[in-house]
PDB file of C-alpha atoms and ligand atoms in Angstrom:
ATOM      1  CA  MET A   1     -77.695  37.797 -98.319  1.00 75.00           C
ATOM      2  CA  VAL A   2     -78.971  36.492 -95.009  1.00 77.00           C
ATOM      3  CA  SER A   3     -78.215  32.933 -95.998  1.00 82.00           C
ATOM      4  CA  ILE A   4     -74.720  33.925 -97.017  1.00 80.00           C
ATOM      5  CA  LEU A   5     -74.163  35.642 -93.672  1.00 81.00           C
ATOM      6  CA  ASN A   6     -75.589  32.596 -91.897  1.00 83.00           C
ATOM      7  CA  ALA A   7     -73.338  30.333 -93.832  1.00 82.00           C
ATOM      8  CA  LEU A   8     -70.372  32.557 -93.020  1.00 82.00           C
ATOM      9  CA  GLY A   9     -71.404  32.621 -89.378  1.00 83.00           C
ATOM     10  CA  LYS A  10     -71.686  28.847 -89.319  1.00 84.00           C
ATOM     11  CA  GLY A  11     -68.323  28.583 -90.958  1.00 85.00           C
ATOM     12  CA  VAL A  12     -66.777  30.918 -88.375  1.00 86.00           C
ATOM     13  CA  ASN A  13     -68.479  29.034 -85.556  1.00 88.00           C
ATOM     14  CA  ALA A  14     -67.225  25.755 -86.864  1.00 88.00           C
ATOM     15  CA  LYS A  15     -63.709  27.134 -87.151  1.00 89.00           C
ATOM     16  CA  LEU A  16     -63.925  28.586 -83.658  1.00 90.00           C
ATOM     17  CA  ARG A  17     -65.119  25.254 -82.280  1.00 91.00           C
ATOM     18  CA  GLU A  18     -62.308  23.476 -84.094  1.00 92.00           C
ATOM     19  CA  LYS A  19     -59.788  25.909 -82.639  1.00 91.00           C
ATOM     20  CA  GLN A  20     -61.259  25.408 -79.192  1.00 92.00           C
ATOM     21  CA  ARG A  21     -60.957  21.659 -79.586  1.00 92.00           C
ATOM     22  CA  LYS A  22     -57.351  22.063 -80.662  1.00 92.00           C
ATOM     23  CA  LEU A  23     -56.710  24.309 -77.686  1.00 91.00           C
ATOM     24  CA  GLU A  24     -58.236  21.698 -75.397  1.00 93.00           C
ATOM     25  CA  ASN A  25     -56.063  19.089 -77.024  1.00 91.00           C
ATOM     26  CA  ILE A  26     -53.011  21.256 -76.491  1.00 90.00           C
ATOM     27  CA  ASN A  27     -54.022  21.872 -72.885  1.00 90.00           C
ATOM     28  CA  ARG A  28     -54.466  18.168 -72.307  1.00 91.00           C
ATOM     29  CA  LYS A  29     -51.167  17.429 -73.971  1.00 90.00           C
ATOM     30  CA  SER A  30     -49.348  20.082 -72.002  1.00 89.00           C
ATOM     31  CA  LYS A  31     -50.905  18.693 -68.839  1.00 89.00           C
ATOM     32  CA  GLU A  32     -49.764  15.230 -69.828  1.00 89.00           C
ATOM     33  CA  LEU A  33     -46.367  16.678 -70.593  1.00 88.00           C
ATOM     34  CA  GLY A  34     -46.356  18.368 -67.211  1.00 88.00           C
ATOM     35  CA  ASP A  35     -47.206  15.072 -65.538  1.00 88.00           C
ATOM     36  CA  GLY A  36     -44.516  13.433 -67.598  1.00 86.00           C
ATOM     37  CA  ILE A  37     -42.002  16.061 -66.557  1.00 86.00           C
ATOM     38  CA  LYS A  38     -43.016  15.636 -62.920  1.00 87.00           C
ATOM     39  CA  GLN A  39     -42.522  11.904 -63.270  1.00 87.00           C
ATOM     40  CA  VAL A  40     -39.140  12.397 -64.889  1.00 85.00           C
ATOM     41  CA  VAL A  41     -38.145  14.821 -62.124  1.00 85.00           C
ATOM     42  CA  ASN A  42     -39.284  12.318 -59.509  1.00 86.00           C
ATOM     43  CA  GLU A  43     -37.352   9.572 -61.227  1.00 85.00           C
ATOM     44  CA  ALA A  44     -34.312  11.782 -61.476  1.00 84.00           C
ATOM     45  CA  GLN A  45     -34.579  12.521 -57.766  1.00 83.00           C
ATOM     46  CA  SER A  46     -34.920   8.878 -56.873  1.00 83.00           C
ATOM     47  CA  TRP A  47     -31.951   8.116 -59.123  1.00 82.00           C
ATOM     48  CA  ARG A  48     -29.994  10.849 -57.420  1.00 81.00           C
ATOM     49  CA  HIS A  49     -30.929   9.293 -54.062  1.00 80.00           C
ATOM     50  CA  ARG A  50     -29.880   5.908 -55.338  1.00 78.00           C
ATOM     51  CA  ALA A  51     -26.664   7.364 -56.717  1.00 79.00           C
ATOM     52  CA  LYS A  52     -25.904   8.933 -53.341  1.00 76.00           C
ATOM     53  CA  TYR A  53     -26.698   5.648 -51.622  1.00 73.00           C
ATOM     54  CA  ASN A  54     -24.472   3.786 -54.062  1.00 73.00           C
ATOM     55  CA  GLU A  55     -21.782   6.390 -53.590  1.00 73.00           C
ATOM     56  CA  SER A  56     -21.847   5.943 -49.830  1.00 72.00           C
ATOM     57  CA  ILE A  57     -21.733   2.170 -50.253  1.00 66.00           C
ATOM     58  CA  ALA A  58     -18.867   2.552 -52.681  1.00 72.00           C
ATOM     59  CA  ASN A  59     -17.049   4.748 -50.169  1.00 71.00           C
ATOM     60  CA  LEU A  60     -17.684   2.210 -47.440  1.00 71.00           C
ATOM     61  CA  LEU A  61     -16.450  -0.615 -49.645  1.00 70.00           C
ATOM     62  CA  GLU A  62     -13.407   1.379 -50.618  1.00 71.00           C
ATOM     63  CA  ARG A  63     -12.612   1.996 -46.957  1.00 71.00           C
ATOM     64  CA  ASN A  64     -13.119  -1.719 -46.211  1.00 70.00           C
ATOM     65  CA  ILE A  65     -10.909  -2.680 -49.119  1.00 65.00           C
ATOM     66  CA  GLN A  66      -8.201  -0.287 -47.971  1.00 70.00           C
ATOM     67  CA  GLN A  67      -8.470  -1.747 -44.492  1.00 70.00           C
ATOM     68  CA  LEU A  68      -8.286  -5.268 -45.909  1.00 69.00           C
ATOM     69  CA  ILE A  69      -5.289  -4.342 -48.037  1.00 66.00           C
ATOM     70  CA  ALA A  70      -3.587  -2.831 -44.988  1.00 73.00           C
ATOM     71  CA  GLN A  71      -4.405  -5.942 -42.960  1.00 70.00           C
ATOM     72  CA  GLY A  72      -3.331  -8.183 -45.831  1.00 67.00           C
ATOM     73  CA  THR A  73      -0.034  -6.327 -46.109  1.00 64.00           C
ATOM     74  CA  ALA A  74       0.495  -6.612 -42.359  1.00 69.00           C
ATOM     75  CA  ARG A  75      -0.357 -10.297 -42.495  1.00 66.00           C
ATOM     76  CA  ALA A  76       1.827 -10.854 -45.546  1.00 62.00           C
ATOM     77  CA  LEU A  77       4.730  -9.130 -43.801  1.00 63.00           C
ATOM     78  CA  GLU A  78       4.044 -11.173 -40.709  1.00 64.00           C
ATOM     79  CA  GLY A  79       3.888 -14.362 -42.783  1.00 59.00           C
ATOM     80  CA  PHE A  80       7.102 -13.427 -44.530  1.00 56.00           C
ATOM     81  CA  GLY A  81       8.755 -12.848 -41.174  1.00 54.00           C
ATOM     82  CA  LYS A  82       7.530 -16.167 -39.863  1.00 53.00           C
ATOM     83  CA  SER A  83       8.641 -18.132 -42.905  1.00 51.00           C
ATOM     84  CA  GLU A  84      12.021 -16.425 -42.671  1.00 51.00           C
ATOM     85  CA  VAL A  85      12.316 -17.566 -39.064  1.00 51.00           C
ATOM     86  CA  ASP A  86      11.100 -21.040 -40.017  1.00 54.00           C
ATOM     87  CA  ASP A  87      13.649 -21.207 -42.821  1.00 53.00           C
ATOM     88  CA  ALA A  88      16.382 -20.090 -40.463  1.00 51.00           C
ATOM     89  CA  VAL A  89      15.320 -22.665 -37.866  1.00 51.00           C
ATOM     90  CA  SER A  90      15.045 -25.492 -40.397  1.00 50.00           C
ATOM     91  CA  SER A  91      18.404 -24.611 -41.996  1.00 48.00           C
ATOM     92  CA  MET A  92      19.963 -24.526 -38.528  1.00 51.00           C
ATOM     93  CA  ASN A  93      18.487 -27.928 -37.786  1.00 47.00           C
ATOM     94  CA  HIS A  94      20.096 -29.295 -40.932  1.00 47.00           C
ATOM     95  CA  HIS A  95      23.495 -28.312 -39.561  1.00 44.00           C
ATOM     96  CA  GLY A  96      23.140 -30.620 -36.591  1.00 42.00           C
ATOM     97  CA  THR A  97      23.947 -30.367 -32.917  1.00 41.00           C
ATOM     98  CA  VAL A  98      26.614 -27.629 -33.027  1.00 43.00           C
ATOM     99  CA  CYS A  99      24.144 -25.056 -34.286  1.00 45.00           C
ATOM    100  CA  GLY A 100      21.457 -26.583 -32.114  1.00 45.00           C
ATOM    101  CA  SER A 101      22.930 -24.928 -29.047  1.00 47.00           C
ATOM    102  CA  ARG A 102      22.911 -21.545 -30.804  1.00 47.00           C
ATOM    103  CA  ASN A 103      19.289 -22.222 -31.572  1.00 47.00           C
ATOM    104  CA  GLN A 104      18.474 -21.889 -27.894  1.00 47.00           C
ATOM    105  CA  VAL A 105      19.089 -18.132 -27.777  1.00 48.00           C
ATOM    106  CA  PRO A 106      16.379 -16.929 -30.171  1.00 56.00           C
ATOM    107  CA  LEU A 107      13.945 -19.563 -28.905  1.00 58.00           C
ATOM    108  CA  ASP A 108      14.511 -18.424 -25.350  1.00 60.00           C
ATOM    109  CA  HIS A 109      14.126 -14.847 -26.423  1.00 62.00           C
ATOM    110  CA  HIS A 110      10.898 -15.920 -28.093  1.00 66.00           C
ATOM    111  CA  LEU A 111       9.445 -17.129 -24.806  1.00 85.00           C
ATOM    112  CA  LYS A 112      10.093 -13.885 -22.938  1.00 91.00           C
ATOM    113  CA  CYS A 113       7.383 -11.265 -22.668  1.00 93.00           C
ATOM    114  CA  ARG A 114       7.913  -8.599 -25.318  1.00 93.00           C
ATOM    115  CA  ALA A 115       6.865  -5.817 -22.957  1.00 93.00           C
ATOM    116  CA  CYS A 116       8.746  -6.456 -19.712  1.00 94.00           C
ATOM    117  CA  LYS A 117      11.307  -8.801 -21.332  1.00 91.00           C
ATOM    118  CA  GLY A 118      11.436 -10.697 -18.044  1.00 91.00           C
ATOM    119  CA  LYS A 119       8.507 -12.997 -17.464  1.00 92.00           C
ATOM    120  CA  GLU A 120       7.498 -15.940 -19.578  1.00 91.00           C
ATOM    121  CA  VAL A 121       4.902 -15.350 -22.296  1.00 94.00           C
ATOM    122  CA  SER A 122       1.539 -16.779 -21.343  1.00 94.00           C
ATOM    123  CA  VAL A 123      -1.090 -14.727 -23.170  1.00 95.00           C
ATOM    124  CA  LEU A 124      -2.225 -15.266 -26.718  1.00 95.00           C
ATOM    125  CA  LEU A 125      -3.521 -12.072 -28.321  1.00 95.00           C
ATOM    126  CA  PHE A 126      -6.408 -11.880 -30.755  1.00 93.00           C
ATOM    127  CA  SER A 127      -6.983 -11.256 -33.564  1.00 92.00           C
ATOM    128  CA  CYS A 128      -3.295 -11.398 -34.559  1.00 95.00           C
ATOM    129  CA  ARG A 129      -2.684 -14.585 -32.502  1.00 94.00           C
ATOM    130  CA  HIS A 130       0.727 -13.466 -31.329  1.00 95.00           C
ATOM    131  CA  LEU A 131       1.907 -15.204 -28.184  1.00 94.00           C
ATOM    132  CA  CYS A 132       4.073 -12.410 -26.871  1.00 93.00           C
ATOM    133  CA  LEU A 133       2.957 -11.063 -23.473  1.00 95.00           C
ATOM    134  CA  CYS A 134       3.033 -12.226 -19.872  1.00 95.00           C
ATOM    135  CA  ILE A 135      -0.134 -12.183 -17.805  1.00 94.00           C
ATOM    136  CA  ASP A 136       0.903  -8.969 -15.985  1.00 95.00           C
ATOM    137  CA  CYS A 137       1.660  -6.958 -19.113  1.00 95.00           C
ATOM    138  CA  GLU A 138      -1.472  -8.163 -20.854  1.00 95.00           C
ATOM    139  CA  GLY A 139      -3.485  -6.178 -18.298  1.00 93.00           C
ATOM    140  CA  TRP A 140      -2.273  -2.777 -19.446  1.00 94.00           C
ATOM    141  CA  ILE A 141      -1.272  -3.371 -23.078  1.00 94.00           C
ATOM    142  CA  ASN A 142      -3.970  -3.041 -25.712  1.00 94.00           C
ATOM    143  CA  ILE A 143      -1.824  -3.271 -28.816  1.00 94.00           C
ATOM    144  CA  CYS A 144       0.224  -6.249 -29.903  1.00 95.00           C
ATOM    145  CA  PRO A 145       3.909  -5.265 -29.471  1.00 93.00           C
ATOM    146  CA  ILE A 146       4.884  -7.384 -32.495  1.00 93.00           C
ATOM    147  CA  CYS A 147       2.447  -6.350 -35.192  1.00 95.00           C
ATOM    148  CA  LEU A 148       0.828  -3.303 -33.512  1.00 94.00           C
ATOM    149  CA  VAL A 149      -2.676  -4.631 -34.160  1.00 93.00           C
ATOM    150  CA  MET A 150      -5.349  -3.684 -31.637  1.00 94.00           C
ATOM    151  CA  LYS A 151      -6.096  -6.444 -29.126  1.00 95.00           C
ATOM    152  CA  THR A 152      -9.679  -7.681 -29.460  1.00 95.00           C
ATOM    153  CA  ALA A 153      -9.381 -10.537 -26.982  1.00 94.00           C
ATOM    154  CA  SER A 154      -6.747 -12.481 -25.104  1.00 94.00           C
ATOM    155  CA  LEU A 155      -6.344 -16.018 -23.903  1.00 93.00           C
ATOM    156  CA  GLN A 156      -4.055 -17.289 -21.183  1.00 93.00           C
ATOM    157  CA  VAL A 157      -2.147 -20.379 -22.251  1.00 92.00           C
ATOM    158  CA  TYR A 158      -0.036 -22.795 -20.266  1.00 88.00           C
ATOM    159  CA  MET A 159       3.280 -23.989 -21.605  1.00 81.00           C
ATOM    160  CA  SER A 160       3.879 -27.675 -21.137  1.00 81.00           C
TER     161      SER A 160
HETATM  162 ZN1   ZN B 201       5.508  -8.823 -19.339  1.00 84.71          ZN
HETATM  163 ZN1   ZN B 202       0.432  -9.409 -33.132  1.00 84.71          ZN
END
């Protein structure tokens, strides 16, 4: 009887110990899982940070691209205008001396300051490189009167 009880007790003890071991295992695993979750959360946060960073860079790039497109369009329009003038001038030149005298009017107009329309142009504007202002008007004008681009610098030139 006693031996049976002992055996039963041993069996129960063994089972209890086994259960305890399993519980410890589960605890360890859940702790590992918790660490894993923490790591995943951290990674997710860092990814979110990176995503935000990328988003801001993307926004910046988009703004730059829009600016470049706007500038490109302005430049393309400007280029188109110039080539039109060049074509007109070259076609006029082909006609000879009769049209040559008519040529003088736009050229003369070209050399007059676009702001006061009186003095001779003598200031080259940057960054658009339009030669369109006299030295007096350059002092108070900050935007190119031809292409409306902000003046970043100016250079006085002398016509020869
Ligand atoms: Zn002027
Ligand atoms: Zn300009």
